[in-house]
Amino acid sequence: MGCVFGKQSHPPSSDRRRRSKTVASPRHPRTRRRRSRGEPSTEISVVNAVDPVVDVEEKERPKQPKQKARHTGDFSVSIPAPERRRTPSDLNQQGWPSWLMAVAGEAIRDWTPRRANTFEKLDKIGQGTYSNVYKARDLLTGKIVALKKVRFDTLEPESVKFMAREILVLRKLNHPNVIKLEGLVTSRMSSSLYLIFEYMEHDLAGLAACHGIKFTEPQVKCYMKQLLSGLEHCHNQGVLHRDIKGSNLLIDNEGILKIADFGLATFYDPEQKKPLTSRVVTLWYRPPELLLGATYYGVGVDLWSAGCILAELISGKPIMPGRTEVEQLHKIFKLCGSPSEQYWKKSKLPNATLFKPQQPYKRCIAETFKDFPSSSLPLIETLLSIDPEERSTATAALNSEFFTTEPYACEPSSLPKYPPSKEMDVKLRDEQARRQRGLASKVNAVDGARKAKVSERANRAVPAPEANAEIQANLDKWRVMTQTNAKSKSEKFPPPHQDGAVGHPLDASHKGPLSFSATDTTFGSSIFNSKSSESAKNPGPVVGSSRRKKTNKDPQRAPSRKFIRGFKPSLIGLSMDFLFRGKSEVIRS
Ligand SMILES: Nc1ncnc2c1ncn2[C@@H]1O[C@H](COP(=O)(O)OP(=O)(O)OP(=O)(O)O)[C@@H](O)[C@H]1O
């Protein structure tokens, strides 16, 4: 941060915005974030005069920061005339900048911002799609904290609102298994905002990716108990998290698990349901109703993700690593069975006609997970119910026999003390290994290196790849073209104001899912084996946004895109079976 002065050096931002709108697809798959990825359009130069907190990013910011188009929903957000220059007089009495007061007044009510110069930034410890996270020392208390620097565009009130929603949600929650927002930091003239959190040493994805860590049954129960307790609190407070996955489950050195990253969370009222976007939750953990386009949903979405995590913790690998929405649904149907006739009728899901298989798929959770502890199966069956209502509640899950039969959950404090294992650490380790392999491959022939790369990636990346956007866009087009009564997209999907998170595509969280031992052989079932080998042959997208872009051009990924492009209105009436068959044929070729 430092002492930061605003300096106007760009052409009017509307120009840049116009340009950027042509860049991003309105159906960009990363629904995850509705916040802008673009830097504020007022260029900032940094003079680190007073603050001990040096903002590396601001120092290194390029002269012409690229702006990505922002889509709050299925459509671009209209943006009001930009404010040009910020001065200290923009701060109100408490020290909040006016742009924040104007749009996010409620989120910061009764709080006073901390000054940047009261923290010492120590290390970058995490990177999300819309944030960088730093380890820092609070110079007033000496405590180590995590500072999450949120990227958003002050000139786009919508993007500030999304950030404000995250703050509002966090302020409403107060539970040992939910990350606590301890305050906010603003710097005088810059438009950055930092969220102050308690510092957590690990995340479950990172731990799970550590070689040699295989959780025991009491340990799995311990983590699951904490996850479900945190979820129970969120749901009781009327909050849906909508992105439960390993890298969002932080763990401290005392073994305490806390649910983090509420950037996609929303308030909901089960008594007065409002339409919400279906384009949330990282693909591998996304429940079938969202893949089928549900806009009225509830706690079941988080419980499904919790079910995926439970099975993953026991098995040692992600259970349904799909690369596209179609493939994800296929994996779900193969494992959990396709929805019953009754459910298709009752749910009236937007994509039902398209995705309903001609031949129903049989549920085979018990056979697939036959080696799992027997008390875990009823809970997995419940959490992975196709009908969200059958998933029940976090409270019911906590009372299930999984937790009431021996061996019981261990105490968090008895969990092993792990070395630093942030997902970021794992990424860096992998990158280093890849580089080394690259060198080795020069000596050992290209082929061998490619194989190693494939097997290493197979279990890790969580895609909600750009192909998803494409498929959704095609499905929408197709629906419009084929339904006599076709509704417009805006009618099918709630407009942004109905759900702050609508439709801004969920770009794969490049966060790796839990990836435990790749050599796990616990599963005898053909379903599991086939899945694993499929992933191994067709590795998921690589981690990290820049690389993700590259992978779109990766021939390994092309088949699904090719398939999607070839998806014509004339396919109406062809079943999901056909779609799956067609897809796998293309993949094989
Ligand atoms: N309180 C914390 N203590 C330690 N590390 C943290 C903390 N909060 C976040 N991190 C690290 O930073 C990473 C990114 O944080 P977070 O998930 O909140 O950001 P994000 O931009 O919302 O990410 P994503 O793109 O996954 O949604 C986390 O995976 C984690 O490793």
XYZ file of C-alpha atoms and ligand atoms in Angstrom:
620
model
C 0.000 0.000 0.000
C 2.329 2.696 1.080
C 1.514 6.250 0.455
C -0.444 6.142 -2.715
C -1.306 8.917 -5.084
C -3.897 8.713 -7.756
C -2.740 9.808 -11.171
C -4.911 10.037 -14.216
C -3.196 8.596 -17.225
C -5.754 6.678 -19.183
C -8.119 7.553 -21.892
C -11.677 7.722 -20.675
C -12.409 4.388 -19.140
C -15.529 3.979 -21.224
C -13.236 3.333 -24.171
C -11.413 0.666 -22.375
C -14.639 -0.797 -21.230
C -15.974 -0.946 -24.730
C -12.870 -2.757 -25.794
C -12.961 -5.123 -22.929
C -16.541 -6.063 -23.526
C -15.532 -7.669 -26.733
C -12.947 -9.720 -24.940
C -14.895 -11.653 -22.405
C -17.762 -13.882 -23.131
C -20.940 -12.914 -21.357
C -21.109 -16.542 -20.474
C -17.657 -16.820 -19.122
C -17.621 -20.002 -17.126
C -16.333 -18.551 -13.975
C -19.617 -17.797 -12.332
C -17.609 -17.879 -9.205
C -17.015 -14.237 -9.044
C -19.122 -11.425 -9.881
C -16.444 -8.940 -9.025
C -14.406 -7.309 -11.689
C -10.987 -8.719 -12.256
C -9.824 -5.464 -13.702
C -7.691 -3.108 -11.777
C -9.135 0.254 -10.912
C -8.977 2.365 -13.961
C -7.232 5.243 -12.272
C -3.596 4.456 -12.515
C -1.860 4.456 -9.216
C 1.733 5.111 -8.516
C 3.155 4.074 -5.229
C 5.585 5.919 -3.080
C 6.366 3.850 -0.093
C 7.042 6.788 2.130
C 5.581 5.860 5.449
C 3.792 2.567 5.406
C 5.764 -0.501 6.220
C 3.266 -2.401 4.125
C 4.681 -2.316 0.630
C 2.193 -3.236 -1.977
C 4.130 -5.209 -4.496
C 1.223 -5.425 -6.873
C 0.719 -1.726 -7.044
C 4.400 -1.159 -7.594
C 4.429 -3.625 -10.416
C 1.195 -2.573 -11.958
C 1.597 -2.123 -15.687
C 1.050 1.292 -17.212
C -2.076 0.190 -19.017
C -3.786 -2.297 -16.794
C -5.909 -4.630 -18.791
C -9.568 -4.435 -18.016
C -11.770 -7.399 -18.316
C -15.386 -6.895 -19.096
C -17.516 -7.353 -16.089
C -20.666 -9.294 -16.267
C -22.801 -9.335 -13.246
C -25.171 -11.651 -14.812
C -25.784 -12.923 -18.205
C -25.381 -9.411 -19.459
C -22.830 -6.716 -19.001
C -23.431 -4.263 -16.255
C -24.090 -0.727 -17.313
C -21.538 1.490 -15.787
C -22.093 5.045 -14.653
C -19.812 7.919 -15.559
C -16.514 7.394 -13.827
C -15.172 9.465 -11.055
C -11.791 10.766 -12.070
C -9.533 11.518 -9.208
C -9.572 10.629 -5.578
C -8.279 12.927 -2.920
C -8.093 12.667 0.823
C -11.264 14.713 1.015
C -13.035 11.664 -0.355
C -12.679 10.129 3.075
C -15.523 10.528 5.520
C -15.070 11.139 9.224
C -14.413 7.530 10.062
C -11.886 7.366 7.278
C -13.918 5.416 4.739
C -13.536 6.441 1.125
C -16.640 7.903 -0.444
C -16.827 5.329 -3.241
C -17.135 2.633 -0.609
C -19.620 4.561 1.520
C -21.790 5.172 -1.499
C -22.187 1.567 -2.474
C -21.326 -0.485 0.562
C -22.394 1.709 3.451
C -24.265 -1.104 5.165
C -21.309 -3.467 5.010
C -19.017 -1.077 6.845
C -21.549 0.439 9.232
C -20.180 0.990 12.756
C -16.712 -0.034 11.724
C -13.646 2.126 11.464
C -11.054 1.200 8.894
C -7.606 0.190 9.975
C -4.790 2.131 8.359
C -2.449 0.265 6.097
C 0.552 1.477 7.994
C -0.499 -0.470 11.049
C 0.367 -3.760 9.341
C 3.610 -5.233 8.138
C 3.192 -7.413 5.129
C 5.288 -10.553 5.471
C 4.569 -12.910 2.628
C 2.106 -13.711 -0.102
C 0.296 -16.839 1.019
C -2.564 -17.311 -1.355
C -3.990 -16.191 -4.601
C -7.592 -16.397 -5.574
C -9.194 -15.364 -8.791
C -10.168 -12.048 -7.314
C -7.771 -11.626 -4.504
C -4.256 -11.935 -3.232
C -3.788 -13.033 0.320
C -0.831 -11.963 2.455
C 0.500 -12.997 5.790
C 0.999 -9.835 7.824
C 1.821 -8.685 11.302
C -0.613 -6.430 13.090
C 1.747 -3.799 14.443
C -0.733 -2.786 17.137
C -1.156 -6.224 18.654
C 1.786 -8.177 17.286
C -0.658 -10.809 16.047
C -0.125 -12.579 12.732
C -3.109 -12.117 10.424
C -4.125 -12.804 6.842
C -4.856 -9.765 4.686
C -7.021 -10.516 1.706
C -6.671 -7.830 -0.901
C -9.816 -7.848 -2.941
C -9.643 -6.817 -6.559
C -12.569 -4.805 -7.733
C -13.284 -1.704 -9.688
C -14.443 1.299 -7.724
C -15.917 2.714 -10.880
C -18.288 -0.174 -11.127
C -20.732 -0.002 -8.254
C -21.825 -3.559 -8.995
C -18.354 -4.887 -8.394
C -18.135 -3.019 -5.102
C -21.512 -4.451 -4.153
C -20.256 -7.989 -4.585
C -17.358 -7.266 -2.342
C -19.772 -5.654 0.100
C -21.931 -8.749 0.084
C -18.946 -10.855 1.126
C -18.323 -8.465 4.018
C -21.982 -8.427 5.058
C -22.151 -12.202 5.036
C -18.933 -12.528 7.017
C -20.133 -10.010 9.587
C -23.302 -11.980 10.134
C -21.399 -15.179 10.937
C -19.792 -15.987 14.241
C -18.762 -19.574 14.756
C -15.557 -21.418 15.578
C -15.731 -23.221 12.235
C -16.281 -20.138 10.119
C -13.475 -17.725 9.316
C -13.810 -14.498 11.255
C -13.541 -11.156 9.576
C -11.630 -9.037 12.064
C -11.680 -5.736 10.245
C -10.929 -3.845 7.064
C -7.953 -1.884 5.874
C -8.144 0.958 3.429
C -5.282 2.994 2.185
C -5.683 6.714 1.876
C -5.828 7.264 -1.812
C -5.837 3.893 -3.411
C -8.945 1.977 -4.122
C -7.668 -1.175 -2.520
C -9.471 -2.800 0.292
C -8.028 -5.464 2.521
C -10.066 -7.855 4.618
C -8.360 -8.820 7.870
C -8.728 -12.458 8.901
C -7.269 -14.626 11.560
C -4.286 -16.413 10.065
C -4.714 -20.081 9.158
C -1.698 -22.225 8.390
C -3.225 -24.804 6.062
C -6.087 -25.529 3.756
C -7.588 -28.953 3.270
C -6.691 -29.090 -0.415
C -3.077 -28.338 0.355
C -2.928 -30.872 3.192
C -4.522 -33.503 1.088
C -2.051 -32.919 -1.701
C 0.879 -33.557 0.613
C 2.555 -36.820 -0.112
C 2.250 -39.241 2.703
C -0.845 -37.680 4.273
C -3.687 -40.159 4.333
C -6.407 -39.332 6.790
C -7.610 -41.949 9.261
C -11.311 -42.481 9.950
C -11.304 -40.456 13.210
C -9.480 -37.660 11.390
C -11.972 -37.654 8.513
C -14.773 -37.532 11.087
C -13.047 -34.680 12.881
C -12.780 -32.570 9.717
C -16.303 -33.443 8.564
C -17.786 -32.648 11.966
C -16.206 -29.224 11.866
C -17.254 -28.618 8.277
C -20.856 -29.591 8.993
C -20.935 -27.538 12.216
C -19.751 -24.493 10.277
C -22.309 -25.152 7.564
C -25.063 -25.630 10.149
C -24.261 -22.169 11.500
C -24.215 -20.573 8.040
C -27.531 -22.153 7.112
C -29.124 -21.186 10.423
C -28.059 -17.625 9.716
C -29.646 -17.765 6.280
C -26.365 -17.959 4.376
C -25.556 -20.352 1.541
C -21.819 -20.665 0.947
C -22.037 -21.962 -2.632
C -18.368 -22.847 -3.016
C -17.517 -25.558 -0.543
C -14.294 -27.263 -1.606
C -10.994 -28.238 -0.017
C -9.128 -25.038 -0.729
C -11.840 -23.026 1.001
C -11.571 -25.079 4.176
C -8.755 -23.541 6.178
C -7.073 -25.346 9.042
C -4.919 -23.908 11.779
C -2.097 -25.557 13.690
C -4.553 -26.631 16.388
C -6.512 -28.668 13.857
C -9.442 -26.240 13.777
C -11.171 -26.132 10.416
C -12.845 -22.932 9.298
C -14.972 -22.368 6.250
C -13.537 -19.465 4.262
C -14.055 -17.563 1.021
C -17.592 -16.242 1.164
C -17.195 -14.430 -2.128
C -19.947 -16.486 -3.702
C -22.125 -16.757 -0.630
C -25.615 -15.342 -0.591
C -28.371 -14.683 1.879
C -31.434 -16.776 1.392
C -34.752 -17.250 3.096
C -36.215 -20.753 2.877
C -39.678 -19.318 3.484
C -39.441 -16.773 0.736
C -37.349 -18.254 -1.976
C -35.991 -15.917 -4.610
C -34.330 -16.941 -7.838
C -30.585 -17.279 -7.562
C -27.985 -18.027 -10.166
C -27.289 -21.655 -10.954
C -23.766 -20.878 -12.057
C -22.076 -21.276 -8.731
C -19.977 -23.919 -6.957
C -16.748 -25.298 -8.403
C -17.596 -27.920 -10.979
C -16.457 -31.084 -9.184
C -18.541 -30.134 -6.146
C -21.536 -28.771 -8.009
C -24.849 -30.527 -7.370
C -27.001 -31.875 -10.200
C -29.807 -29.367 -9.727
C -27.425 -26.495 -10.464
C -26.055 -28.286 -13.515
C -29.650 -28.695 -14.611
C -30.186 -24.967 -14.251
C -32.118 -24.700 -10.971
C -32.630 -21.164 -9.807
C -34.636 -22.025 -6.707
C -32.456 -23.967 -4.342
C -31.299 -24.070 -0.762
C -28.947 -25.671 1.733
C -28.804 -28.814 -0.395
C -26.175 -27.251 -2.651
C -23.665 -26.994 0.205
C -24.580 -30.435 1.514
C -23.860 -31.998 -1.868
C -20.390 -30.406 -1.863
C -19.885 -31.684 1.698
C -20.800 -35.185 0.492
C -18.185 -34.932 -2.279
C -15.582 -33.836 0.275
C -16.459 -36.682 2.647
C -16.060 -39.322 -0.068
C -12.892 -37.634 -1.252
C -11.345 -37.567 2.212
C -11.951 -41.283 2.599
C -10.979 -42.328 -0.895
C -7.967 -40.096 -1.263
C -9.045 -38.526 -4.534
C -11.794 -36.407 -6.010
C -14.769 -38.606 -6.737
C -16.252 -36.833 -9.746
C -13.626 -34.852 -11.616
C -15.612 -33.649 -14.605
C -14.156 -31.235 -17.123
C -17.341 -29.812 -18.518
C -20.836 -29.441 -17.177
C -22.047 -32.253 -19.414
C -19.312 -34.564 -18.273
C -19.943 -33.594 -14.653
C -23.619 -34.524 -14.943
C -22.672 -37.761 -16.593
C -20.352 -38.640 -13.736
C -23.068 -37.780 -11.246
C -25.673 -39.913 -13.006
C -23.261 -42.828 -13.328
C -22.546 -42.790 -9.600
C -25.762 -41.519 -8.067
C -28.260 -42.689 -10.663
C -30.297 -40.456 -12.884
C -33.227 -38.588 -11.352
C -36.475 -40.456 -10.891
C -39.477 -39.685 -13.098
C -41.107 -38.146 -10.070
C -38.154 -35.821 -9.564
C -38.039 -34.728 -13.201
C -41.741 -33.853 -12.967
C -41.531 -32.143 -9.601
C -38.385 -30.145 -10.198
C -39.250 -28.638 -13.589
C -35.581 -27.874 -14.092
C -34.706 -25.666 -17.061
C -32.265 -28.120 -18.657
C -34.302 -31.233 -17.877
C -35.477 -32.000 -21.408
C -32.014 -31.731 -22.707
C -30.233 -33.765 -20.106
C -32.760 -36.436 -19.316
C -31.183 -39.750 -20.310
C -33.335 -42.133 -22.345
C -32.279 -45.022 -20.206
C -32.142 -44.336 -16.500
C -28.820 -44.813 -14.742
C -28.761 -47.040 -11.685
C -27.420 -45.661 -8.446
C -24.299 -47.504 -7.332
C -22.808 -45.580 -4.429
C -22.701 -48.652 -2.166
C -20.870 -50.801 -4.754
C -18.492 -48.039 -5.713
C -17.574 -47.234 -2.144
C -17.771 -50.770 -0.827
C -14.417 -50.400 0.935
C -15.474 -47.313 2.848
C -16.226 -47.547 6.590
C -19.775 -48.851 6.749
C -21.043 -45.998 8.925
C -20.006 -43.502 6.267
C -22.190 -44.967 3.531
C -25.625 -43.866 4.803
C -24.294 -40.323 5.208
C -22.723 -40.307 1.740
C -25.978 -41.723 0.335
C -27.920 -38.908 1.991
C -25.580 -36.083 1.066
C -25.289 -37.285 -2.515
C -29.042 -37.599 -3.022
C -30.126 -36.436 -6.440
C -33.179 -34.773 -4.914
C -31.820 -31.887 -2.806
C -34.645 -32.257 -0.318
C -33.416 -35.731 0.550
C -30.042 -34.334 1.513
C -31.738 -33.048 4.655
C -29.739 -30.613 6.779
C -26.301 -30.158 8.278
C -27.835 -30.758 11.703
C -29.243 -34.117 10.605
C -25.852 -35.043 9.115
C -24.165 -34.232 12.416
C -26.588 -36.590 14.176
C -25.993 -39.413 11.701
C -24.440 -42.716 12.734
C -21.195 -41.682 11.071
C -20.547 -39.461 14.064
C -22.259 -41.547 16.717
C -20.481 -44.849 16.087
C -16.925 -45.829 16.855
C -14.278 -44.894 16.022
C -15.385 -41.403 16.980
C -14.014 -38.193 15.597
C -10.670 -37.337 17.122
C -10.114 -34.043 18.879
C -8.791 -31.323 16.560
C -5.851 -30.809 18.909
C -4.813 -34.438 18.440
C -4.469 -34.052 14.679
C -0.876 -34.215 13.438
C 1.023 -30.957 13.169
C 1.536 -30.587 9.474
C 4.281 -28.642 7.716
C 3.129 -25.569 5.755
C 0.896 -26.960 3.074
C -1.098 -24.144 1.590
C -2.440 -24.954 -1.772
C -0.128 -22.221 -2.997
C 2.871 -24.085 -1.529
C 1.747 -27.195 -3.341
C 1.384 -25.255 -6.585
C 4.890 -23.875 -6.241
C 6.234 -27.344 -5.473
C 4.464 -28.779 -8.499
C 5.741 -26.031 -10.714
C 9.276 -26.682 -9.606
C 8.827 -30.396 -10.198
C 7.427 -29.643 -13.639
C 10.413 -27.506 -14.496
C 12.737 -30.258 -13.386
C 10.814 -32.774 -15.404
C 11.065 -30.444 -18.352
C 14.832 -30.586 -18.098
C 14.743 -34.325 -17.704
C 12.514 -34.664 -20.710
C 15.150 -33.090 -22.907
C 17.331 -35.986 -21.997
C 14.703 -38.669 -21.743
C 12.558 -38.018 -24.766
C 9.409 -35.965 -24.885
C 6.995 -38.798 -24.534
C 7.907 -39.864 -21.057
C 7.678 -36.322 -19.735
C 4.238 -35.880 -21.222
C 3.009 -38.972 -19.422
C 4.339 -37.730 -16.113
C 2.667 -34.382 -16.601
C -0.621 -35.993 -17.403
C -0.667 -38.253 -14.387
C 0.339 -35.418 -12.080
C -2.433 -33.143 -13.319
C -5.093 -35.757 -13.466
C -6.135 -35.613 -9.856
C -5.665 -31.997 -9.135
C -7.130 -29.217 -11.148
C -10.727 -28.351 -10.661
C -12.146 -27.120 -13.837
C -15.199 -25.167 -14.580
C -13.498 -24.538 -17.856
C -14.335 -22.046 -20.485
C -15.927 -24.882 -22.364
C -18.706 -24.599 -19.807
C -19.452 -21.126 -20.937
C -19.599 -22.311 -24.423
C -21.927 -25.125 -23.667
C -24.202 -22.899 -21.650
C -24.257 -20.318 -24.403
C -25.032 -23.005 -26.933
C -27.721 -24.486 -24.784
C -29.312 -21.103 -24.364
C -29.185 -20.445 -28.069
C -30.508 -23.857 -28.747
C -33.338 -23.428 -26.299
C -34.316 -20.137 -27.823
C -34.238 -21.591 -31.290
C -36.180 -24.698 -30.498
C -38.768 -23.819 -27.943
C -41.820 -22.362 -29.517
C -42.432 -20.475 -26.353
C -38.863 -19.651 -25.820
C -38.198 -17.221 -23.073
C -35.325 -14.872 -23.263
C -32.220 -15.581 -21.271
C -33.095 -12.826 -18.903
C -36.293 -14.608 -18.078
C -34.649 -17.953 -17.727
C -31.882 -16.719 -15.524
C -32.420 -14.144 -12.862
C -31.089 -10.722 -13.646
C -28.143 -9.541 -11.614
C -30.107 -7.614 -9.069
C -31.968 -10.728 -8.024
C -28.815 -12.472 -7.102
C -25.605 -10.609 -6.914
C -23.905 -13.622 -8.311
C -25.938 -14.286 -11.369
C -24.238 -15.646 -14.350
C -20.780 -14.303 -14.061
C -19.177 -17.436 -15.039
C -17.481 -19.708 -12.821
C -14.082 -19.974 -14.070
C -12.611 -22.950 -12.756
C -11.316 -22.414 -9.580
C -7.959 -23.192 -10.450
C -7.711 -24.261 -6.928
C -7.005 -27.800 -6.971
C -9.463 -29.963 -5.374
C -8.304 -32.307 -2.775
C -5.755 -34.450 -4.346
C -4.500 -37.130 -2.131
C -2.433 -40.058 -3.117
C -2.646 -40.672 -6.803
C -1.728 -44.253 -6.291
C -4.717 -45.087 -4.169
C -6.128 -48.429 -5.108
C -8.933 -48.761 -2.639
C -11.557 -48.804 -5.334
C -12.289 -51.974 -7.095
C -15.329 -50.801 -8.915
C -15.193 -50.365 -12.607
C -16.829 -47.002 -12.305
C -14.082 -45.681 -10.210
C -11.360 -47.188 -12.262
C -12.790 -45.942 -15.450
C -13.122 -42.486 -14.035
C -9.593 -42.403 -12.904
C -8.235 -43.593 -16.160
C -10.408 -41.167 -18.033
C -9.042 -38.289 -16.052
C -5.578 -39.535 -16.523
C -6.004 -39.613 -20.244
C -7.697 -36.270 -20.347
C -6.127 -34.174 -17.698
C -8.099 -31.359 -16.232
C -7.126 -27.814 -16.930
C -4.016 -26.630 -15.273
C -3.980 -24.502 -12.242
C -3.929 -20.736 -12.478
C -5.767 -18.315 -14.648
C -3.110 -17.528 -17.203
C -2.441 -21.151 -17.796
C -6.126 -21.833 -17.901
C -6.411 -19.603 -20.910
C -3.695 -21.573 -22.594
C -5.392 -24.839 -21.940
C -8.353 -23.729 -23.938
C -6.190 -23.985 -26.951
C -4.759 -27.181 -25.691
C -5.622 -29.976 -28.086
C -6.239 -32.155 -25.066
C -9.230 -29.994 -24.334
C -10.369 -29.482 -27.852
C -12.561 -32.557 -28.133
C -15.191 -31.351 -25.757
C -15.216 -27.973 -27.432
C -15.426 -29.596 -30.812
C -18.258 -31.650 -29.581
C -20.056 -28.671 -28.202
C -19.624 -26.735 -31.397
C -21.106 -29.591 -33.301
C -24.104 -29.479 -31.061
C -26.889 -28.428 -33.386
C -30.572 -27.767 -32.967
C -31.134 -30.854 -35.020
C -30.057 -32.836 -32.005
C -33.322 -32.065 -30.299
C -34.833 -35.149 -28.897
C -31.578 -37.009 -28.819
C -30.890 -38.190 -25.376
C -28.167 -37.421 -22.971
C -26.878 -40.911 -23.723
C -26.215 -39.765 -27.229
C -24.494 -36.659 -26.032
C -22.272 -38.645 -23.750
C -21.576 -41.242 -26.400
C -20.800 -38.603 -28.929
C -18.504 -36.883 -26.537
C -16.513 -39.878 -25.531
C -16.140 -40.917 -29.146
C -14.671 -37.569 -29.988
C -12.430 -37.738 -26.980
C -11.159 -41.127 -27.965
C -10.373 -40.018 -31.469
N -7.349 -16.455 6.780
C -6.453 -17.015 5.975
N -5.318 -17.506 6.483
C -4.415 -18.061 5.677
N -4.551 -18.222 4.358
C -5.664 -17.755 3.799
C -6.669 -17.120 4.556
N -7.686 -16.767 3.739
C -7.308 -17.170 2.516
N -6.100 -17.760 2.527
C -5.379 -18.345 1.387
O -5.610 -17.582 0.229
C -6.262 -18.369 -0.780
C -7.252 -17.489 -1.517
O -8.209 -16.997 -0.607
P -9.757 -16.953 -0.974
O -10.186 -18.328 -1.354
O -10.498 -16.318 0.139
O -9.670 -15.977 -2.217
P -10.571 -15.935 -3.509
O -10.078 -14.837 -4.403
O -11.972 -15.846 -3.092
O -10.222 -17.337 -4.139
P -11.055 -18.193 -5.168
O -10.601 -17.815 -6.513
O -10.682 -19.602 -4.812
O -12.446 -17.935 -4.888
C -6.881 -19.538 -0.013
O -7.008 -20.713 -0.773
C -5.912 -19.730 1.130
O -4.861 -20.589 0.769
